[in-house]
PDB file of C-alpha atoms in Angstrom:
ATOM      1  CA  MET A 149      -7.963  17.631  42.289  1.00  0.00           C
ATOM      2  CA  ASP A 150      -8.887  14.771  44.585  1.00  0.00           C
ATOM      3  CA  LEU A 151      -8.600  15.661  48.275  1.00  0.00           C
ATOM      4  CA  THR A 152      -6.368  12.678  49.117  1.00  0.00           C
ATOM      5  CA  VAL A 153      -4.005  13.601  46.264  1.00  0.00           C
ATOM      6  CA  TRP A 154      -3.889  17.208  47.477  1.00  0.00           C
ATOM      7  CA  LEU A 155      -3.195  16.137  51.062  1.00  0.00           C
ATOM      8  CA  ALA A 156      -0.339  13.916  49.847  1.00  0.00           C
ATOM      9  CA  LEU A 157       1.001  16.851  47.822  1.00  0.00           C
ATOM     10  CA  LEU A 158       0.672  19.157  50.847  1.00  0.00           C
ATOM     11  CA  ALA A 159       2.576  16.702  53.066  1.00  0.00           C
ATOM     12  CA  LEU A 160       5.335  16.295  50.461  1.00  0.00           C
ATOM     13  CA  PHE A 161       5.925  20.018  49.975  1.00  0.00           C
ATOM     14  CA  PHE A 162       5.444  20.876  53.647  1.00  0.00           C
ATOM     15  CA  ALA A 163       8.250  18.437  54.502  1.00  0.00           C
ATOM     16  CA  GLY A 164      10.288  19.747  51.565  1.00  0.00           C
ATOM     17  CA  GLY A 165       9.806  23.360  52.672  1.00  0.00           C
ATOM     18  CA  LEU A 166      11.212  22.575  56.124  1.00  0.00           C
ATOM     19  CA  THR A 167      14.134  20.473  54.849  1.00  0.00           C
ATOM     20  CA  PRO A 168      17.434  22.399  54.841  1.00  0.00           C
ATOM     21  CA  GLY A 169      19.030  22.881  51.444  1.00  0.00           C
ATOM     22  CA  PRO A 170      20.581  25.618  49.274  1.00  0.00           C
ATOM     23  CA  ALA A 171      17.433  27.779  49.443  1.00  0.00           C
ATOM     24  CA  VAL A 172      17.363  27.603  53.236  1.00  0.00           C
ATOM     25  CA  MET A 173      21.100  28.364  53.363  1.00  0.00           C
ATOM     26  CA  MET A 174      20.600  31.487  51.249  1.00  0.00           C
ATOM     27  CA  VAL A 175      17.633  32.745  53.261  1.00  0.00           C
ATOM     28  CA  MET A 176      19.313  32.092  56.624  1.00  0.00           C
ATOM     29  CA  SER A 177      22.582  33.761  55.623  1.00  0.00           C
ATOM     30  CA  THR A 178      20.676  36.814  54.381  1.00  0.00           C
ATOM     31  CA  SER A 179      18.654  36.907  57.593  1.00  0.00           C
ATOM     32  CA  LEU A 180      21.756  36.623  59.776  1.00  0.00           C
ATOM     33  CA  ARG A 181      23.319  39.567  57.954  1.00  0.00           C
ATOM     34  CA  TYR A 182      20.403  41.884  57.176  1.00  0.00           C
ATOM     35  CA  GLY A 183      17.379  40.628  59.121  1.00  0.00           C
ATOM     36  CA  ALA A 184      14.378  38.418  58.447  1.00  0.00           C
ATOM     37  CA  VAL A 185      12.369  40.898  56.383  1.00  0.00           C
ATOM     38  CA  THR A 186      15.223  41.371  53.900  1.00  0.00           C
ATOM     39  CA  ALA A 187      15.734  37.585  53.746  1.00  0.00           C
ATOM     40  CA  LEU A 188      12.213  37.169  52.428  1.00  0.00           C
ATOM     41  CA  ILE A 189      13.203  38.903  49.171  1.00  0.00           C
ATOM     42  CA  PRO A 190      15.331  35.970  47.875  1.00  0.00           C
ATOM     43  CA  ALA A 191      12.652  33.655  49.317  1.00  0.00           C
ATOM     44  CA  VAL A 192      10.105  35.264  46.997  1.00  0.00           C
ATOM     45  CA  GLY A 193      12.549  34.789  44.098  1.00  0.00           C
ATOM     46  CA  ILE A 194      12.837  31.097  44.975  1.00  0.00           C
ATOM     47  CA  SER A 195       9.057  30.708  45.165  1.00  0.00           C
ATOM     48  CA  THR A 196       8.607  32.574  41.873  1.00  0.00           C
ATOM     49  CA  THR A 197      10.974  30.140  40.168  1.00  0.00           C
ATOM     50  CA  ASN A 198       8.954  27.237  41.557  1.00  0.00           C
ATOM     51  CA  LEU A 199       6.034  28.541  39.484  1.00  0.00           C
ATOM     52  CA  VAL A 200       8.216  28.148  36.381  1.00  0.00           C
ATOM     53  CA  TRP A 201       9.096  24.580  37.415  1.00  0.00           C
ATOM     54  CA  ILE A 202       5.425  23.731  38.009  1.00  0.00           C
ATOM     55  CA  THR A 203       4.503  25.118  34.581  1.00  0.00           C
ATOM     56  CA  LEU A 204       7.214  22.978  33.001  1.00  0.00           C
ATOM     57  CA  ALA A 205       5.976  19.941  34.941  1.00  0.00           C
ATOM     58  CA  ALA A 206       2.399  20.554  33.768  1.00  0.00           C
ATOM     59  CA  THR A 207       3.530  20.672  30.146  1.00  0.00           C
ATOM     60  CA  GLY A 208       5.778  17.622  30.482  1.00  0.00           C
ATOM     61  CA  LEU A 209       8.977  19.509  29.632  1.00  0.00           C
ATOM     62  CA  ALA A 210      10.452  19.072  33.101  1.00  0.00           C
ATOM     63  CA  THR A 211       9.973  15.300  32.905  1.00  0.00           C
ATOM     64  CA  PHE A 212      11.795  15.246  29.583  1.00  0.00           C
ATOM     65  CA  ALA A 213      14.636  17.389  30.930  1.00  0.00           C
ATOM     66  CA  ALA A 214      14.963  15.300  34.105  1.00  0.00           C
ATOM     67  CA  SER A 215      15.220  12.115  32.040  1.00  0.00           C
ATOM     68  CA  ALA A 216      17.869  13.596  29.707  1.00  0.00           C
ATOM     69  CA  PRO A 217      21.315  12.882  31.211  1.00  0.00           C
ATOM     70  CA  THR A 218      23.081  15.686  29.321  1.00  0.00           C
ATOM     71  CA  ILE A 219      20.602  18.342  30.449  1.00  0.00           C
ATOM     72  CA  LEU A 220      20.694  17.062  34.019  1.00  0.00           C
ATOM     73  CA  LEU A 221      24.523  17.037  34.053  1.00  0.00           C
ATOM     74  CA  ALA A 222      24.704  20.578  32.637  1.00  0.00           C
ATOM     75  CA  LEU A 223      22.235  21.796  35.254  1.00  0.00           C
ATOM     76  CA  LYS A 224      24.164  20.055  38.034  1.00  0.00           C
ATOM     77  CA  LEU A 225      27.427  21.691  36.946  1.00  0.00           C
ATOM     78  CA  ALA A 226      25.840  25.137  36.614  1.00  0.00           C
ATOM     79  CA  GLY A 227      24.153  24.719  39.995  1.00  0.00           C
ATOM     80  CA  LEU A 228      27.405  23.608  41.593  1.00  0.00           C
ATOM     81  CA  VAL A 229      29.231  26.678  40.284  1.00  0.00           C
ATOM     82  CA  PHE A 230      26.434  29.006  41.443  1.00  0.00           C
ATOM     83  CA  ILE A 231      26.212  27.472  44.924  1.00  0.00           C
ATOM     84  CA  ALA A 232      30.014  27.499  45.228  1.00  0.00           C
ATOM     85  CA  TRP A 233      30.009  31.199  44.348  1.00  0.00           C
ATOM     86  CA  LEU A 234      27.349  31.877  47.020  1.00  0.00           C
ATOM     87  CA  ALA A 235      29.343  29.895  49.587  1.00  0.00           C
ATOM     88  CA  TRP A 236      32.529  31.776  48.652  1.00  0.00           C
ATOM     89  CA  THR A 237      30.890  35.177  49.085  1.00  0.00           C
ATOM     90  CA  MET A 238      29.634  34.127  52.534  1.00  0.00           C
ATOM     91  CA  ALA A 239      32.937  32.541  53.590  1.00  0.00           C
ATOM     92  CA  THR A 240      35.050  35.522  52.565  1.00  0.00           C
ATOM     93  CA  GLY A 241      32.885  38.006  54.449  1.00  0.00           C
ATOM     94  CA  ASP A 242      34.351  39.564  57.581  1.00  0.00           C
ATOM     95  CA  PRO A 243      32.849  37.661  60.553  1.00  0.00           C
ATOM     96  CA  THR A 244      33.880  40.433  62.971  1.00  0.00           C
ATOM     97  CA  GLN A 245      31.960  43.050  61.032  1.00  0.00           C
ATOM     98  CA  PRO A 246      28.848  44.217  62.898  1.00  0.00           C
ATOM     99  CA  ARG A 247      25.471  43.164  61.615  1.00  0.00           C
ATOM    100  CA  ALA A 248      24.392  45.304  58.711  1.00  0.00           C
ATOM    101  CA  SER A 249      21.047  47.035  58.587  1.00  0.00           C
ATOM    102  CA  ALA A 250      18.412  46.307  55.958  1.00  0.00           C
ATOM    103  CA  ALA A 251      19.347  49.632  54.331  1.00  0.00           C
ATOM    104  CA  GLN A 252      22.886  48.295  53.744  1.00  0.00           C
ATOM    105  CA  ALA A 253      21.658  45.144  51.984  1.00  0.00           C
ATOM    106  CA  PRO A 254      22.241  44.643  48.258  1.00  0.00           C
ATOM    107  CA  PRO A 255      19.503  46.054  46.015  1.00  0.00           C
ATOM    108  CA  LYS A 256      16.182  44.197  46.236  1.00  0.00           C
ATOM    109  CA  ALA A 257      16.410  43.256  42.566  1.00  0.00           C
ATOM    110  CA  SER A 258      19.795  41.631  43.216  1.00  0.00           C
ATOM    111  CA  LEU A 259      18.498  39.634  46.187  1.00  0.00           C
ATOM    112  CA  PHE A 260      15.429  38.592  44.211  1.00  0.00           C
ATOM    113  CA  GLY A 261      17.647  37.597  41.261  1.00  0.00           C
ATOM    114  CA  ARG A 262      19.874  35.493  43.514  1.00  0.00           C
ATOM    115  CA  GLY A 263      16.813  33.561  44.666  1.00  0.00           C
ATOM    116  CA  ILE A 264      15.742  32.981  41.070  1.00  0.00           C
ATOM    117  CA  GLY A 265      19.247  31.953  39.990  1.00  0.00           C
ATOM    118  CA  LEU A 266      19.636  29.539  42.873  1.00  0.00           C
ATOM    119  CA  GLN A 267      16.340  27.756  42.214  1.00  0.00           C
ATOM    120  CA  LEU A 268      16.745  27.708  38.413  1.00  0.00           C
ATOM    121  CA  LEU A 269      20.163  26.074  38.730  1.00  0.00           C
ATOM    122  CA  ASN A 270      19.185  23.694  41.510  1.00  0.00           C
ATOM    123  CA  PRO A 271      19.321  20.151  40.064  1.00  0.00           C
ATOM    124  CA  ASN A 272      17.211  18.917  42.970  1.00  0.00           C
ATOM    125  CA  ALA A 273      14.399  21.183  41.769  1.00  0.00           C
ATOM    126  CA  LEU A 274      14.523  19.612  38.311  1.00  0.00           C
ATOM    127  CA  VAL A 275      14.325  16.104  39.745  1.00  0.00           C
ATOM    128  CA  PHE A 276      11.675  17.087  42.286  1.00  0.00           C
ATOM    129  CA  PHE A 277       9.425  18.962  39.873  1.00  0.00           C
ATOM    130  CA  GLY A 278      10.300  16.929  36.793  1.00  0.00           C
ATOM    131  CA  LEU A 279       9.972  13.416  38.177  1.00  0.00           C
ATOM    132  CA  LEU A 280       7.797  13.657  41.307  1.00  0.00           C
ATOM    133  CA  LEU A 281       5.295  16.395  40.528  1.00  0.00           C
ATOM    134  CA  PRO A 282       3.833  15.004  37.261  1.00  0.00           C
ATOM    135  CA  SER A 283       2.464  11.994  39.154  1.00  0.00           C
ATOM    136  CA  TYR A 284       0.111  14.378  41.013  1.00  0.00           C
ATOM    137  CA  PHE A 285      -1.586  15.501  37.803  1.00  0.00           C
ATOM    138  CA  ASP A 286      -4.766  13.651  36.802  1.00  0.00           C
ATOM    139  CA  ALA A 287      -5.358  13.417  33.054  1.00  0.00           C
ATOM    140  CA  ASP A 288      -9.122  13.217  33.665  1.00  0.00           C
ATOM    141  CA  HIS A 289      -9.232  16.746  35.106  1.00  0.00           C
ATOM    142  CA  PRO A 290      -8.297  20.127  33.572  1.00  0.00           C
ATOM    143  CA  VAL A 291      -4.536  20.657  33.829  1.00  0.00           C
ATOM    144  CA  PHE A 292      -4.874  24.418  34.329  1.00  0.00           C
ATOM    145  CA  MET A 293      -6.902  24.119  37.537  1.00  0.00           C
ATOM    146  CA  GLN A 294      -4.610  21.404  38.890  1.00  0.00           C
ATOM    147  CA  ALA A 295      -1.560  23.535  38.115  1.00  0.00           C
ATOM    148  CA  ALA A 296      -3.165  26.519  39.890  1.00  0.00           C
ATOM    149  CA  ILE A 297      -3.885  24.412  43.002  1.00  0.00           C
ATOM    150  CA  ILE A 298      -0.353  23.002  42.976  1.00  0.00           C
ATOM    151  CA  MET A 299       1.155  26.485  42.522  1.00  0.00           C
ATOM    152  CA  ALA A 300      -0.801  27.835  45.494  1.00  0.00           C
ATOM    153  CA  THR A 301       0.101  24.835  47.660  1.00  0.00           C
ATOM    154  CA  VAL A 302       3.802  24.849  46.767  1.00  0.00           C
ATOM    155  CA  THR A 303       4.117  28.619  47.192  1.00  0.00           C
ATOM    156  CA  ALA A 304       2.401  28.582  50.594  1.00  0.00           C
ATOM    157  CA  THR A 305       4.474  25.691  51.960  1.00  0.00           C
ATOM    158  CA  GLU A 306       7.765  26.988  50.518  1.00  0.00           C
ATOM    159  CA  MET A 307       7.241  30.488  51.885  1.00  0.00           C
ATOM    160  CA  LEU A 308       6.162  29.103  55.261  1.00  0.00           C
ATOM    161  CA  GLY A 309       9.334  27.025  55.564  1.00  0.00           C
ATOM    162  CA  LEU A 310      11.652  29.812  54.400  1.00  0.00           C
ATOM    163  CA  THR A 311       9.930  32.343  56.666  1.00  0.00           C
ATOM    164  CA  VAL A 312      10.398  30.062  59.682  1.00  0.00           C
ATOM    165  CA  TYR A 313      14.117  29.755  58.921  1.00  0.00           C
ATOM    166  CA  ALA A 314      14.475  33.504  58.274  1.00  0.00           C
ATOM    167  CA  TRP A 315      12.868  34.481  61.602  1.00  0.00           C
ATOM    168  CA  ALA A 316      14.723  31.750  63.504  1.00  0.00           C
ATOM    169  CA  ALA A 317      18.074  33.024  62.181  1.00  0.00           C
ATOM    170  CA  ASP A 318      17.093  36.612  62.948  1.00  0.00           C
ATOM    171  CA  ALA A 319      15.992  35.687  66.492  1.00  0.00           C
ATOM    172  CA  ARG A 320      19.264  33.816  67.080  1.00  0.00           C
ATOM    173  CA  THR A 321      21.303  36.837  65.999  1.00  0.00           C
ATOM    174  CA  ARG A 322      19.313  39.201  68.204  1.00  0.00           C
ATOM    175  CA  LEU A 323      19.636  36.843  71.165  1.00  0.00           C
ATOM    176  CA  LEU A 324      23.408  36.512  70.821  1.00  0.00           C
ATOM    177  CA  ARG A 325      23.860  40.260  70.389  1.00  0.00           C
ATOM    178  CA  SER A 326      21.750  41.254  73.384  1.00  0.00           C
ATOM    179  CA  GLY A 327      23.812  42.301  76.402  1.00  0.00           C
ATOM    180  CA  SER A 328      21.988  40.019  78.833  1.00  0.00           C
ATOM    181  CA  THR A 329      22.785  36.960  76.722  1.00  0.00           C
ATOM    182  CA  ALA A 330      26.155  37.910  75.292  1.00  0.00           C
ATOM    183  CA  ARG A 331      27.845  38.562  78.652  1.00  0.00           C
ATOM    184  CA  PRO A 332      27.127  35.120  80.194  1.00  0.00           C
ATOM    185  CA  LEU A 333      28.185  33.408  76.962  1.00  0.00           C
ATOM    186  CA  LEU A 334      31.406  35.411  76.923  1.00  0.00           C
ATOM    187  CA  ARG A 335      32.116  34.566  80.576  1.00  0.00           C
ATOM    188  CA  CYS A 336      31.572  30.852  79.893  1.00  0.00           C
ATOM    189  CA  SER A 337      33.917  30.970  76.939  1.00  0.00           C
ATOM    190  CA  LEU A 338      36.638  32.643  79.035  1.00  0.00           C
ATOM    191  CA  GLN A 339      36.476  30.197  81.969  1.00  0.00           C
ATOM    192  CA  PRO A 340      39.497  27.872  82.292  1.00  0.00           C
ATOM    193  CA  ALA A 341      38.849  24.464  80.816  1.00  0.00           C
ATOM    194  CA  SER A 342      37.941  21.700  83.254  1.00  0.00           C
ATOM    195  CA  PRO A 343      40.560  18.947  83.607  1.00  0.00           C
ATOM    196  CA  LEU A 344      37.757  16.494  82.884  1.00  0.00           C
ATOM    197  CA  SER A 345      36.853  18.054  79.561  1.00  0.00           C
TER     198      SER A 345
END
């Protein structure tokens, strides 16, 4: 793969990995509830599914699916239902419940499966991998090696972005739960409102 093409690919996926979306929402919500280490389990599921998308892009199947309106509509509807279910489970949780420990998290296989399900049913992934990624393949070079380079690049950038969000959410929770931080915040919230506010 040409270096300039790889650098363009790296920039695209680095920006994509740091852009909030359903994957980031899932990882952050898991981190807020169970901690950053546990949140990396669905992140690995998401990154594993990206390998499937890259394989489909290398074979041209993702391009075909992305250009087929019926397939794209079905994927959008399935993704919408799945994301709505995830949002519902988060919204109906008890916000006053203390933070759970990693030992209280759902089974690892379940968290991993949620990451896979989210990324498989994400219509943005189909468009991204089906329409954008094929333009980075060069027909004059072996597809296998290009796919391997793309897989390594996408996995590294995706995991970097999701890890940053997982640790940021975990750090925020720890900060707000620490006594030295929580007390001043509570005092500020209990002060009478200013007549100018």
